[in-house]
mmCIF file with all atom_site columns, C-alpha atoms in Angstrom:
data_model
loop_
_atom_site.group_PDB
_atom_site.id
_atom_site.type_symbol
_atom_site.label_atom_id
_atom_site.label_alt_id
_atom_site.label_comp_id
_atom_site.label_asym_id
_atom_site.label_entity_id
_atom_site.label_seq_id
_atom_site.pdbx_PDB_ins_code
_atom_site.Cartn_x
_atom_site.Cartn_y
_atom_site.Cartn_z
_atom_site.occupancy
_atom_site.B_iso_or_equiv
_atom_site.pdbx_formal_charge
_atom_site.auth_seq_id
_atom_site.auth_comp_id
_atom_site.auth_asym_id
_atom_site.auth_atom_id
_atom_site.pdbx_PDB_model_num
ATOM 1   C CA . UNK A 1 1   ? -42.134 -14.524 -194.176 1.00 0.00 ? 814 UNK A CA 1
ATOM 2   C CA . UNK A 1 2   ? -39.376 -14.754 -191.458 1.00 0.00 ? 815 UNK A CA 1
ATOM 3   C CA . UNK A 1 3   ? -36.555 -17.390 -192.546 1.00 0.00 ? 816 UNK A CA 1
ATOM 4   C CA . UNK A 1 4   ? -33.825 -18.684 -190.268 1.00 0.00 ? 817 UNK A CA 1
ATOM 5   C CA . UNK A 1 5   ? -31.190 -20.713 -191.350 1.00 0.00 ? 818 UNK A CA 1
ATOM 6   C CA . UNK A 1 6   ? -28.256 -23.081 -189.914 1.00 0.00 ? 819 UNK A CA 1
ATOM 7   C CA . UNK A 1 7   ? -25.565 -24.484 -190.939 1.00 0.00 ? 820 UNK A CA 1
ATOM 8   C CA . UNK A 1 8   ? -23.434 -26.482 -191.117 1.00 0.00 ? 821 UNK A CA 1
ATOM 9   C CA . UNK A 1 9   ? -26.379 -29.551 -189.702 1.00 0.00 ? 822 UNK A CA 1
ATOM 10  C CA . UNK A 1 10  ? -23.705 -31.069 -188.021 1.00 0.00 ? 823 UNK A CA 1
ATOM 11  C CA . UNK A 1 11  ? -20.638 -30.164 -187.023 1.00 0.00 ? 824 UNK A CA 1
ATOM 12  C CA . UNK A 1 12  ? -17.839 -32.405 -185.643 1.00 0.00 ? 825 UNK A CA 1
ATOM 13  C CA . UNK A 1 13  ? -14.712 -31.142 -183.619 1.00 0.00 ? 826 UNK A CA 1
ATOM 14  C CA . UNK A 1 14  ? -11.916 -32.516 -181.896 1.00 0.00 ? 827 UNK A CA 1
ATOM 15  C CA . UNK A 1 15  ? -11.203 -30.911 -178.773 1.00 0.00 ? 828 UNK A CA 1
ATOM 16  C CA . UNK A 1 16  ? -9.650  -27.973 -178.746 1.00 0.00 ? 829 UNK A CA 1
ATOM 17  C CA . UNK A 1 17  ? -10.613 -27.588 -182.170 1.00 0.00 ? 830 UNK A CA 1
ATOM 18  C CA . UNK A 1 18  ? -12.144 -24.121 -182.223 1.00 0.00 ? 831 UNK A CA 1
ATOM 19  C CA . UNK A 1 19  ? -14.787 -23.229 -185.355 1.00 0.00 ? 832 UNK A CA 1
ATOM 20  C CA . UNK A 1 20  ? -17.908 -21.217 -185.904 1.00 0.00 ? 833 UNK A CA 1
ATOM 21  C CA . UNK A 1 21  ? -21.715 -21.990 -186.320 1.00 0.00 ? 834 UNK A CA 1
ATOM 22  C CA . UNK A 1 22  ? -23.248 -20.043 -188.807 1.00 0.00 ? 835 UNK A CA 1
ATOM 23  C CA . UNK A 1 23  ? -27.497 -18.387 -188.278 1.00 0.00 ? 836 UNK A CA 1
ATOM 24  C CA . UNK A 1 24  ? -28.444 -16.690 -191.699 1.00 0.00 ? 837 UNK A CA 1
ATOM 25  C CA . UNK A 1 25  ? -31.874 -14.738 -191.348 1.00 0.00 ? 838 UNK A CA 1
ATOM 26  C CA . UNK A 1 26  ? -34.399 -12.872 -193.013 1.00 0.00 ? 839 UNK A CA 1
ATOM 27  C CA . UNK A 1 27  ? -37.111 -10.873 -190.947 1.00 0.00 ? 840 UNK A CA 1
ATOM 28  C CA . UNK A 1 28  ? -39.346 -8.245  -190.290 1.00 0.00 ? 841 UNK A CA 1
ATOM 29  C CA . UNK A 1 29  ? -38.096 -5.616  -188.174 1.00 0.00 ? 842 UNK A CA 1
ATOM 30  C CA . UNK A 1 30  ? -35.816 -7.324  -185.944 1.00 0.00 ? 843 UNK A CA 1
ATOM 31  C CA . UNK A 1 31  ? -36.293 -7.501  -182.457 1.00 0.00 ? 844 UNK A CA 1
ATOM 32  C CA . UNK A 1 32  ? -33.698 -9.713  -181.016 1.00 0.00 ? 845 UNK A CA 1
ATOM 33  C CA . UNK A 1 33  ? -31.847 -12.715 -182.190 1.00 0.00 ? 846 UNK A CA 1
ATOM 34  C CA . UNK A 1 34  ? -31.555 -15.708 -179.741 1.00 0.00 ? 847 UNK A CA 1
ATOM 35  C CA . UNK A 1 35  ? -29.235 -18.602 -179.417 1.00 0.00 ? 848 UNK A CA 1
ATOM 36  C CA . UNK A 1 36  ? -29.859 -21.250 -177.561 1.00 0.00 ? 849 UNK A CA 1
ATOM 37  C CA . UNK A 1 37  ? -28.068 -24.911 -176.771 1.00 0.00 ? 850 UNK A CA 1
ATOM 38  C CA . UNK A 1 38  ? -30.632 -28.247 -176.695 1.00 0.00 ? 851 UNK A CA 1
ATOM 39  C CA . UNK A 1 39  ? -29.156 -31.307 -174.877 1.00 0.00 ? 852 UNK A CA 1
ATOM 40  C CA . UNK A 1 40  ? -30.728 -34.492 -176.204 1.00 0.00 ? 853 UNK A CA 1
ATOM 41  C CA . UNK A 1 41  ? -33.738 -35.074 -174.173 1.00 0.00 ? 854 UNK A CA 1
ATOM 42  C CA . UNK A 1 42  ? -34.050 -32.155 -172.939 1.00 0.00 ? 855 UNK A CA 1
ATOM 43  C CA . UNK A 1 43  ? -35.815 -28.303 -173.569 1.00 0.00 ? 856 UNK A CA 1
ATOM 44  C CA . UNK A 1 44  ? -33.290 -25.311 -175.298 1.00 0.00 ? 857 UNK A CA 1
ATOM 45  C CA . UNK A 1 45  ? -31.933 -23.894 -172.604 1.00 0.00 ? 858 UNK A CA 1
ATOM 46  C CA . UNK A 1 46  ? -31.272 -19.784 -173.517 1.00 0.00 ? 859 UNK A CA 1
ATOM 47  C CA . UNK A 1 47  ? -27.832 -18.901 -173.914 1.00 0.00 ? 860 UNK A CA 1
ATOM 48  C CA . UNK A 1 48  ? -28.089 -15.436 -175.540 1.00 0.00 ? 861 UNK A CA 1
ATOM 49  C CA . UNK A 1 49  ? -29.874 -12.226 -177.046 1.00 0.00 ? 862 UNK A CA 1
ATOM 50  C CA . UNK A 1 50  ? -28.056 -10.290 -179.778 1.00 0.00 ? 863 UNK A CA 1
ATOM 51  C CA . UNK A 1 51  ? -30.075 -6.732  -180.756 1.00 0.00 ? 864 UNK A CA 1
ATOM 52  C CA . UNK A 1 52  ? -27.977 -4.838  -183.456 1.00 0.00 ? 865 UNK A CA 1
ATOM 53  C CA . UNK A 1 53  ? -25.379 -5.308  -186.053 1.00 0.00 ? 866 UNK A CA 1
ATOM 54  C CA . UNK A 1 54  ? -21.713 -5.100  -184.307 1.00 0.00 ? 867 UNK A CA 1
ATOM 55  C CA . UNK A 1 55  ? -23.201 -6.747  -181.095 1.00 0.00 ? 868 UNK A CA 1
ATOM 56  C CA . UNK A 1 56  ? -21.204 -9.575  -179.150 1.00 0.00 ? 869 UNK A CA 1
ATOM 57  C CA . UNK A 1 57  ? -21.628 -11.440 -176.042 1.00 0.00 ? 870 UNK A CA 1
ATOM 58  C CA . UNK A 1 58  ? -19.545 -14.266 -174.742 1.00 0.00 ? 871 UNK A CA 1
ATOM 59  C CA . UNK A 1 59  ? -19.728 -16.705 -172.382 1.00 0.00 ? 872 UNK A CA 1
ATOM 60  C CA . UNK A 1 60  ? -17.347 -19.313 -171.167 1.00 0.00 ? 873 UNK A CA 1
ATOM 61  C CA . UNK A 1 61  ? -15.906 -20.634 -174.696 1.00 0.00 ? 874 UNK A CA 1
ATOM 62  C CA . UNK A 1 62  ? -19.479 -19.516 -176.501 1.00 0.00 ? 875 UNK A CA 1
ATOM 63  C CA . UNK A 1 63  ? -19.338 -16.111 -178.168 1.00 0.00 ? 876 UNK A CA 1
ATOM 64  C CA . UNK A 1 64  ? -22.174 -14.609 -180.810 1.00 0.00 ? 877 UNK A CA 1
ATOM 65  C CA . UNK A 1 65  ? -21.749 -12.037 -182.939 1.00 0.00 ? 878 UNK A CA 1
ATOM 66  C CA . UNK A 1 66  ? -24.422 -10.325 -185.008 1.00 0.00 ? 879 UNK A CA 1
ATOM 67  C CA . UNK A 1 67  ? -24.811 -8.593  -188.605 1.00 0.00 ? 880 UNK A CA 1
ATOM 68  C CA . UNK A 1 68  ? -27.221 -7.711  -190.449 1.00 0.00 ? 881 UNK A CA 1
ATOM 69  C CA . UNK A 1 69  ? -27.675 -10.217 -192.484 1.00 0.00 ? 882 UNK A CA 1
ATOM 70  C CA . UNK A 1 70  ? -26.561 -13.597 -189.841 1.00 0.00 ? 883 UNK A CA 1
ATOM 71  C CA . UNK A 1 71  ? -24.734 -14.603 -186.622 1.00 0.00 ? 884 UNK A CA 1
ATOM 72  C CA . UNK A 1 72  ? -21.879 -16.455 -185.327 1.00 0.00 ? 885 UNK A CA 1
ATOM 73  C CA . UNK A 1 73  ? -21.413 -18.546 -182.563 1.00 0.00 ? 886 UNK A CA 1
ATOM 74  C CA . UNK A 1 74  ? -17.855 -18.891 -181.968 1.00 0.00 ? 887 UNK A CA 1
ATOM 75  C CA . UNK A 1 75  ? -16.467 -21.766 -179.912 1.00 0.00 ? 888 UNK A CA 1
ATOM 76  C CA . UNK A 1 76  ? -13.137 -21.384 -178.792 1.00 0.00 ? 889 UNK A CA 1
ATOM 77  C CA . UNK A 1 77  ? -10.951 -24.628 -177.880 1.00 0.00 ? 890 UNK A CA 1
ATOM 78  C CA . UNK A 1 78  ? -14.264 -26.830 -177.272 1.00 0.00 ? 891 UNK A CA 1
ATOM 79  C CA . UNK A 1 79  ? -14.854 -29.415 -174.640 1.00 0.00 ? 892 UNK A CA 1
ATOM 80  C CA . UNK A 1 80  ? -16.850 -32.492 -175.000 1.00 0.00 ? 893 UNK A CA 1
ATOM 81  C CA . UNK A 1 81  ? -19.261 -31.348 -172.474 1.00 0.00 ? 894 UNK A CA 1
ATOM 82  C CA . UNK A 1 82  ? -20.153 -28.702 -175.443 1.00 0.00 ? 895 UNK A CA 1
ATOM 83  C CA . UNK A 1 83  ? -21.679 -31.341 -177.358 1.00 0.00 ? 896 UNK A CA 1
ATOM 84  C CA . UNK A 1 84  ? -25.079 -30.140 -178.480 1.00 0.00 ? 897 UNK A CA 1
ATOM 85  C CA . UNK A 1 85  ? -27.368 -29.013 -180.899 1.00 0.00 ? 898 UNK A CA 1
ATOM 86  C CA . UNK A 1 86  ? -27.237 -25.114 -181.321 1.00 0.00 ? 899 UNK A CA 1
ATOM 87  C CA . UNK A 1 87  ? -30.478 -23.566 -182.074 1.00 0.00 ? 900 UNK A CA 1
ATOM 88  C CA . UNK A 1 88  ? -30.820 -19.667 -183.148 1.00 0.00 ? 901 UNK A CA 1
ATOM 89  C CA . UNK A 1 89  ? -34.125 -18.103 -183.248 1.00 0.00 ? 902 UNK A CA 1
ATOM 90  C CA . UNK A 1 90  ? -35.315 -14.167 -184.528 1.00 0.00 ? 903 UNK A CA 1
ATOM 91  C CA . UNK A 1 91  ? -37.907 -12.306 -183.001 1.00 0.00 ? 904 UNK A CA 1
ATOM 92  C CA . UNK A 1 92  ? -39.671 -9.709  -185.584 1.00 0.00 ? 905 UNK A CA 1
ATOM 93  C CA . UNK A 1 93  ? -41.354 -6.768  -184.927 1.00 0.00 ? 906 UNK A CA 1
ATOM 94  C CA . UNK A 1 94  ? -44.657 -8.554  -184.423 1.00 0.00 ? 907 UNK A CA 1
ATOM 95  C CA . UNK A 1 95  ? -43.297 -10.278 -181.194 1.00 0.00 ? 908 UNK A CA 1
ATOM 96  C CA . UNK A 1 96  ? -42.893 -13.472 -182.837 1.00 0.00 ? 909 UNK A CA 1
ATOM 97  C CA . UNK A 1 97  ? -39.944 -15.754 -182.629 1.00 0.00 ? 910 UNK A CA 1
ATOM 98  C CA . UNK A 1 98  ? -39.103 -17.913 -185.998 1.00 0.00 ? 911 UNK A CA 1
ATOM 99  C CA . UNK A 1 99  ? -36.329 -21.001 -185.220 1.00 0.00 ? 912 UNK A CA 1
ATOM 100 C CA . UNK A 1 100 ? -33.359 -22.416 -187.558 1.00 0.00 ? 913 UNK A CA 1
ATOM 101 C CA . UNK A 1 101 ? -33.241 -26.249 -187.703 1.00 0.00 ? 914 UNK A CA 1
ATOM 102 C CA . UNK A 1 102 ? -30.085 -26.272 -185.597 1.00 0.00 ? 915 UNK A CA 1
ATOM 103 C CA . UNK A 1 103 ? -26.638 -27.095 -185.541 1.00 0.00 ? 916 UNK A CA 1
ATOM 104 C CA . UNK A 1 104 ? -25.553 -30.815 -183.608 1.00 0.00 ? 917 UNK A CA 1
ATOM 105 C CA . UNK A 1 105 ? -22.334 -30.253 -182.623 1.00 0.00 ? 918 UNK A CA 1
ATOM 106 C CA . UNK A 1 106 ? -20.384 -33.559 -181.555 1.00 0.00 ? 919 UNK A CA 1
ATOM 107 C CA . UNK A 1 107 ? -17.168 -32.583 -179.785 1.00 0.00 ? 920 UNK A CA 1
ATOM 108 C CA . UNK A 1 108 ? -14.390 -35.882 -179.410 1.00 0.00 ? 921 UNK A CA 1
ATOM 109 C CA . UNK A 1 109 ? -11.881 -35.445 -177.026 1.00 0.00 ? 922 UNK A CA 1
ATOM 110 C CA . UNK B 2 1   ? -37.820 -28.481 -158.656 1.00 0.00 ? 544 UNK B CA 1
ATOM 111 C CA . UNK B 2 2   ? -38.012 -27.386 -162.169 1.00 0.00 ? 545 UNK B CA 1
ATOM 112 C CA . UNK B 2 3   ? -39.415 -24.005 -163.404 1.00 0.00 ? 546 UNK B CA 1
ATOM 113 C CA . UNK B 2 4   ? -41.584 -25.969 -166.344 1.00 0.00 ? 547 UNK B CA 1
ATOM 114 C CA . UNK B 2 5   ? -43.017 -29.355 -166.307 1.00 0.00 ? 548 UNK B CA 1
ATOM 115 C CA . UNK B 2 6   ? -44.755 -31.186 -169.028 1.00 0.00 ? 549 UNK B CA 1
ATOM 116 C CA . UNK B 2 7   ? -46.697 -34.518 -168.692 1.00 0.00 ? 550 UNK B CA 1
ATOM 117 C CA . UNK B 2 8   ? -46.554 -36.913 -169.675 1.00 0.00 ? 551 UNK B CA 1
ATOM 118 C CA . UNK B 2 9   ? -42.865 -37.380 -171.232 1.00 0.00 ? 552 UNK B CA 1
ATOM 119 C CA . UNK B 2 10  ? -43.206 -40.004 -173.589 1.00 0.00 ? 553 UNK B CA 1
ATOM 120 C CA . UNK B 2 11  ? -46.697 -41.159 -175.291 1.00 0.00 ? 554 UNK B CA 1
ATOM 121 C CA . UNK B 2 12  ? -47.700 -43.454 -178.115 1.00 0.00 ? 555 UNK B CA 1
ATOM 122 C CA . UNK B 2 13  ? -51.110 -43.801 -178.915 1.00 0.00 ? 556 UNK B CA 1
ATOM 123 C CA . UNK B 2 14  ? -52.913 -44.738 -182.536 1.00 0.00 ? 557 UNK B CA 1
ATOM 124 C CA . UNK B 2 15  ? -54.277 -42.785 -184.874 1.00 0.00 ? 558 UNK B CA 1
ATOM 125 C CA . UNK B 2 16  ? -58.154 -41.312 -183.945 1.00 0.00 ? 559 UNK B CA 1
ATOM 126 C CA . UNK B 2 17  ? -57.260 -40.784 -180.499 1.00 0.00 ? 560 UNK B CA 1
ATOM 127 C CA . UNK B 2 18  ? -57.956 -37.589 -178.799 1.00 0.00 ? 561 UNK B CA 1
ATOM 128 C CA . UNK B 2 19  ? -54.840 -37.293 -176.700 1.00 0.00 ? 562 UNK B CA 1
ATOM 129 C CA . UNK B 2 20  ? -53.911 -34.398 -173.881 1.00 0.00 ? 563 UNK B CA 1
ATOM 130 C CA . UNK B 2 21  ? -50.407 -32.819 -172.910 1.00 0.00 ? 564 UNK B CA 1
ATOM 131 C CA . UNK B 2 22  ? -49.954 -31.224 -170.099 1.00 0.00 ? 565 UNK B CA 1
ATOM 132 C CA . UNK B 2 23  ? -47.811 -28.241 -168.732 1.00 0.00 ? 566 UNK B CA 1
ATOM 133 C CA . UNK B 2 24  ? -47.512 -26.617 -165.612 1.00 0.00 ? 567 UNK B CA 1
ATOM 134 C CA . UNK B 2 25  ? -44.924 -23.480 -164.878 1.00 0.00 ? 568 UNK B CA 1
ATOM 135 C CA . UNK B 2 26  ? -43.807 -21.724 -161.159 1.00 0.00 ? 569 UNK B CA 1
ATOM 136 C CA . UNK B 2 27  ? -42.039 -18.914 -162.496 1.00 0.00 ? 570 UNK B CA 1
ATOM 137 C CA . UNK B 2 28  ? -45.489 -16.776 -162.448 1.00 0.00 ? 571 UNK B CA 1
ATOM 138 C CA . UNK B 2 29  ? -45.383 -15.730 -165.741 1.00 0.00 ? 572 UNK B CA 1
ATOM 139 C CA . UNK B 2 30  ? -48.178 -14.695 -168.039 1.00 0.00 ? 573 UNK B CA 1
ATOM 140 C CA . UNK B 2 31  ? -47.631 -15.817 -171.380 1.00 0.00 ? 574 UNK B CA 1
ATOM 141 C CA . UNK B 2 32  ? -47.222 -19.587 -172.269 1.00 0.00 ? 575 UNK B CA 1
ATOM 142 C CA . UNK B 2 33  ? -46.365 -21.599 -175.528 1.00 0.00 ? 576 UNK B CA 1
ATOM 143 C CA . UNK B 2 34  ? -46.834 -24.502 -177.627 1.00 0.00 ? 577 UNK B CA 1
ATOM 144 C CA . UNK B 2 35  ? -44.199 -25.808 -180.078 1.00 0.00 ? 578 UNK B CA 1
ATOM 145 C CA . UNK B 2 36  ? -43.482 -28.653 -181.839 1.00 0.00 ? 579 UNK B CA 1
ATOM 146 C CA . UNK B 2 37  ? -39.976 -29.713 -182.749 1.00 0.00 ? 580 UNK B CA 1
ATOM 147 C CA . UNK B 2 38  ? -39.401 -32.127 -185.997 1.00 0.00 ? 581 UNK B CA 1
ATOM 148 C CA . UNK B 2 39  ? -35.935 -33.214 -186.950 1.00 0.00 ? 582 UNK B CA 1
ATOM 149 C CA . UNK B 2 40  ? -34.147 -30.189 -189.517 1.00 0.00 ? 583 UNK B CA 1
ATOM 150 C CA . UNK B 2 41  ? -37.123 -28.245 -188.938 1.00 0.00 ? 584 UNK B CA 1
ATOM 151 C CA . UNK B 2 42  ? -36.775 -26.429 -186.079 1.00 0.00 ? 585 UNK B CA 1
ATOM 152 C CA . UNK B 2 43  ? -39.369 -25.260 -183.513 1.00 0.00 ? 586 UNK B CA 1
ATOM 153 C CA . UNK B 2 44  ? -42.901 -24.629 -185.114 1.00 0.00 ? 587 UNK B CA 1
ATOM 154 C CA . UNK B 2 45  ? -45.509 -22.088 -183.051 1.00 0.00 ? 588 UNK B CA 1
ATOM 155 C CA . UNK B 2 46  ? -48.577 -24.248 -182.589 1.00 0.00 ? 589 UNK B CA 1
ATOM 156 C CA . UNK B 2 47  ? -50.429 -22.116 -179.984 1.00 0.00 ? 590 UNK B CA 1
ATOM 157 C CA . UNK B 2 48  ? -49.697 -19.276 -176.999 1.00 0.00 ? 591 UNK B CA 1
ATOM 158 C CA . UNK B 2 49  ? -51.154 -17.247 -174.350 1.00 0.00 ? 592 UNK B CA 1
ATOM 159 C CA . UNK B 2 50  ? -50.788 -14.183 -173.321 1.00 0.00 ? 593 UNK B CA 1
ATOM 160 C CA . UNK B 2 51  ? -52.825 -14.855 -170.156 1.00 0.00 ? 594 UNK B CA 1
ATOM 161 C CA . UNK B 2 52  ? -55.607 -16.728 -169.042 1.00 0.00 ? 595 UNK B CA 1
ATOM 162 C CA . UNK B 2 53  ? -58.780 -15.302 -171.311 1.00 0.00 ? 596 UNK B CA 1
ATOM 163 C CA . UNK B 2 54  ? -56.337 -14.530 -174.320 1.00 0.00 ? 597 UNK B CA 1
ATOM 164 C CA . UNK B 2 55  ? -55.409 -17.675 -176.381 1.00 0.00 ? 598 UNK B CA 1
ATOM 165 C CA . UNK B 2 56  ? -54.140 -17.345 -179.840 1.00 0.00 ? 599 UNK B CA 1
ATOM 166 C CA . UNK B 2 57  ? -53.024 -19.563 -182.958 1.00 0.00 ? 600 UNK B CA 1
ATOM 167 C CA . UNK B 2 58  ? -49.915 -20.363 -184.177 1.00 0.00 ? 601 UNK B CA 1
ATOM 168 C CA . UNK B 2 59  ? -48.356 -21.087 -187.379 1.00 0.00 ? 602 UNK B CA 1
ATOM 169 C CA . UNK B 2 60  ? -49.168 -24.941 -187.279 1.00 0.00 ? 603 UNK B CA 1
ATOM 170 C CA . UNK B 2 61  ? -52.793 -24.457 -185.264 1.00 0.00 ? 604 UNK B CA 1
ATOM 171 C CA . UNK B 2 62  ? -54.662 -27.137 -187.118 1.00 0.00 ? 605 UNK B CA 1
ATOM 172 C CA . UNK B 2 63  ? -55.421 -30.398 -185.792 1.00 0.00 ? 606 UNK B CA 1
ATOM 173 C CA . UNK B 2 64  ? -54.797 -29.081 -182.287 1.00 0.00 ? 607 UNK B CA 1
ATOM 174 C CA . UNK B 2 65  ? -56.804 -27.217 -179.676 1.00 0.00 ? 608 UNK B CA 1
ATOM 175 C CA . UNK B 2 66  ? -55.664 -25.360 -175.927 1.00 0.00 ? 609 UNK B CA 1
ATOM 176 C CA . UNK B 2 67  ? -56.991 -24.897 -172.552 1.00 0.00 ? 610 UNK B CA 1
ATOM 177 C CA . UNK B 2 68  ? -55.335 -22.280 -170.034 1.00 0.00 ? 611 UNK B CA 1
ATOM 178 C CA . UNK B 2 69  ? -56.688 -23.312 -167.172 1.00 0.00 ? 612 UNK B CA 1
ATOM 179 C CA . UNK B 2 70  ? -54.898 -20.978 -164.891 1.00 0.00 ? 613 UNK B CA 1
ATOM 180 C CA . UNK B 2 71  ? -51.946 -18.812 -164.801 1.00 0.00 ? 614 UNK B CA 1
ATOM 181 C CA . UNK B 2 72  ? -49.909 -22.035 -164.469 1.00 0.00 ? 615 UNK B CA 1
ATOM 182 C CA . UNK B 2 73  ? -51.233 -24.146 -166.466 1.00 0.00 ? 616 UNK B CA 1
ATOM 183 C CA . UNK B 2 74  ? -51.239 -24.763 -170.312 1.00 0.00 ? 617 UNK B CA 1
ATOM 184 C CA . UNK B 2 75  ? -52.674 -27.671 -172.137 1.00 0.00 ? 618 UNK B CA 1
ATOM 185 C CA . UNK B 2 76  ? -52.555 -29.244 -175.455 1.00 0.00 ? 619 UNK B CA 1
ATOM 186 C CA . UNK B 2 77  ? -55.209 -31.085 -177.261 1.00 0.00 ? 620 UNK B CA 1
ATOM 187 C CA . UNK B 2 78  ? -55.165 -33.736 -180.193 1.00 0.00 ? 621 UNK B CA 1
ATOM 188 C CA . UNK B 2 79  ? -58.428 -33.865 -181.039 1.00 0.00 ? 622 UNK B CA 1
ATOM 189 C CA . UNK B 2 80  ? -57.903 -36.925 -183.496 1.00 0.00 ? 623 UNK B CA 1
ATOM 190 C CA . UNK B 2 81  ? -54.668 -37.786 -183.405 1.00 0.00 ? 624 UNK B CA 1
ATOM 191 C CA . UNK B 2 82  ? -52.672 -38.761 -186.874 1.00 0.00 ? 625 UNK B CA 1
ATOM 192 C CA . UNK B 2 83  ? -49.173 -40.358 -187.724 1.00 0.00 ? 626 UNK B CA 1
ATOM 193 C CA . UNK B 2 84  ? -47.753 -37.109 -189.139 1.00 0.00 ? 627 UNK B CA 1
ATOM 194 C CA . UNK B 2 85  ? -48.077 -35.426 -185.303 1.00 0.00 ? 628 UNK B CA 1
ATOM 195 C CA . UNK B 2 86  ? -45.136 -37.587 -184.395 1.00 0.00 ? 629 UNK B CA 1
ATOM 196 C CA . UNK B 2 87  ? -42.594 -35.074 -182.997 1.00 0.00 ? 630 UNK B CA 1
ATOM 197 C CA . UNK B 2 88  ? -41.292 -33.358 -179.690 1.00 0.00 ? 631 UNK B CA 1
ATOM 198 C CA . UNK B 2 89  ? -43.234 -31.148 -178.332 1.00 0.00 ? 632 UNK B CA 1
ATOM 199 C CA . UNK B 2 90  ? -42.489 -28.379 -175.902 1.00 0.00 ? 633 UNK B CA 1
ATOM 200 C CA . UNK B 2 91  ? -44.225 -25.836 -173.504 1.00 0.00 ? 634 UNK B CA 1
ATOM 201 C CA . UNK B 2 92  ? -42.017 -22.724 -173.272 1.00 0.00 ? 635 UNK B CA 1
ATOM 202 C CA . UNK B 2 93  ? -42.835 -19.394 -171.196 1.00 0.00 ? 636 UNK B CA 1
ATOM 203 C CA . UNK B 2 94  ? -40.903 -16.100 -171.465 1.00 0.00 ? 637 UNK B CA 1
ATOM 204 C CA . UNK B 2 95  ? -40.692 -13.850 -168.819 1.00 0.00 ? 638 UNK B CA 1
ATOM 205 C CA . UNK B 2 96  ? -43.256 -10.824 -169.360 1.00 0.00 ? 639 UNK B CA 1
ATOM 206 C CA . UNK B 2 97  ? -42.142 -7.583  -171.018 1.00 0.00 ? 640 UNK B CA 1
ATOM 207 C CA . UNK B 2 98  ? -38.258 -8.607  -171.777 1.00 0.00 ? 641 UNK B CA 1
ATOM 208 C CA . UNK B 2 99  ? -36.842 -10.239 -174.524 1.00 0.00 ? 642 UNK B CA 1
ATOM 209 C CA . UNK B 2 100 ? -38.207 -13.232 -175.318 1.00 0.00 ? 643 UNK B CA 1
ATOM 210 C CA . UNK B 2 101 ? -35.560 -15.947 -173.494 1.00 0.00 ? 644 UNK B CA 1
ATOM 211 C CA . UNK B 2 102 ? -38.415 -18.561 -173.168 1.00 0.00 ? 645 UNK B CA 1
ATOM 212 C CA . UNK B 2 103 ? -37.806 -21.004 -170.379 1.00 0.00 ? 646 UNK B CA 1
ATOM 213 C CA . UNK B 2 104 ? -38.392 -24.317 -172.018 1.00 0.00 ? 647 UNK B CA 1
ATOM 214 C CA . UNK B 2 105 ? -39.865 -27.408 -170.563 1.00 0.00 ? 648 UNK B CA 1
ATOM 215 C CA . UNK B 2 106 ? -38.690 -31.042 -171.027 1.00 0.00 ? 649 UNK B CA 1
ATOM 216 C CA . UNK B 2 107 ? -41.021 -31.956 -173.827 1.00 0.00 ? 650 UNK B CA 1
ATOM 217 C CA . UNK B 2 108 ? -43.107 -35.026 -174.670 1.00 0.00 ? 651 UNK B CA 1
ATOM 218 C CA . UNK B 2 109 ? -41.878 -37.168 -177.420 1.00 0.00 ? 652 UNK B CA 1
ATOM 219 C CA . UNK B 2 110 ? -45.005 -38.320 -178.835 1.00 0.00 ? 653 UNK B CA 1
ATOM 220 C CA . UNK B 2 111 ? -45.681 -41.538 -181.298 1.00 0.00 ? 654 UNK B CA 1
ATOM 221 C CA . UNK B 2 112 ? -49.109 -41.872 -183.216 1.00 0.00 ? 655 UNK B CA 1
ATOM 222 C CA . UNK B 2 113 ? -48.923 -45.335 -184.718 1.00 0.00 ? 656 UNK B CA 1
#
């Protein structure tokens, strides 16, 4: 069975404190690892698709890395408009996508 | 206008009611989701389509039922609805052959009392 797990839960920052959210997985045959960012009240919206181990893609102060065993999402000097909770998801070789409980991150300014 | 809609977006109803949600999506894509979003838990599969005659379960199927009624349109059924169905739920749909970046709606926070 696929597992995905986040931490920390929740994560407060000052601004312009950067730090790191942290997606620990287990799955069949990966197929992609996704990160998204869910604004209370709202649907994740898709940030971005990792494939293989060494991978990174960044954008604005949001950068993911991927190994083989988890993922980062960096944030680098953080806004409060960042506030959010992060959500990472893993799609197996079966097509299916399996979601981490998500990180709420609460940035102060 | 946005891509994916979902009605209604806020429901309570009481437990034994057969209750409906709705979604409807203009990007013109095939497949279409159900999940269900519980605090700490994450999202939970609860039903998807890969187009209109092809419906299949998810990973949290019972107590629930679908109906695609066209290429747009993706409904979800309570047949009987109990307390422990309190959550979010949302209608996603990815864009067909890619990666799976599924657009998500707004979701329906739904209350069974």
């Amino acid at each position: 069975e696929d597992q995905v797990t986040q931490s920390p839960e929740a994560l407060r920052l000052q601004e312009g404190e950067s730090s790191s959210l942290n997606c620990s997985y287990t799955v069949s045959g990966l197929r992609g690892l996704f990160w998204y960012r869910q604004d209370p009240g709202k649907g994740p919206e898709f940030l971005f698709t990792l494939y293989s181990a060494g991978e990174e893609k960044e954008k604005e102060r949001l950068k993911a890395t991927l190994t083989k065993k988890e993922s980062f999402l960096h944030i680098t000097a953080p806004k409060p408009e960042d506030s959010a909770t992060y959500l990472c998801a893993v799609r197996n070789a079966g097509n299916m996508l399996t979601f981490g409980g998500g990180t709420r991150l609460m940035v102060k300014p | 206008d946005a891509d994916v809609t979902q009605t209604p977006r806020n429901r309570i109803t009481k437990t034994g009611k057969r209750i409906m949600l709705e979604c409807s999506q203009t990007k013109g894509h095939d497949r279409m989701y159900w999940y269900r979003q519980d605090p700490g838990l994450g999202l939970r599969l609860i039903y998807y389509s890969f187009d209109v005659k092809d419906i299949n379960k998810g990973e949290i199927s019972d107590g629930y039922s679908v109906s695609r009624q066209a290429q747009a349109k993706f409904s979800l059924s309570l047949e009987s609805a109990i307390p422990n169905q309190t959550a979010l739920y949302f209608c996603a749909t990815p864009p067909a052959g890619g990666p799976y970046e599924q657009y998500f709606g707004p979701g329906t926070r739904l209350t069974v009392t």
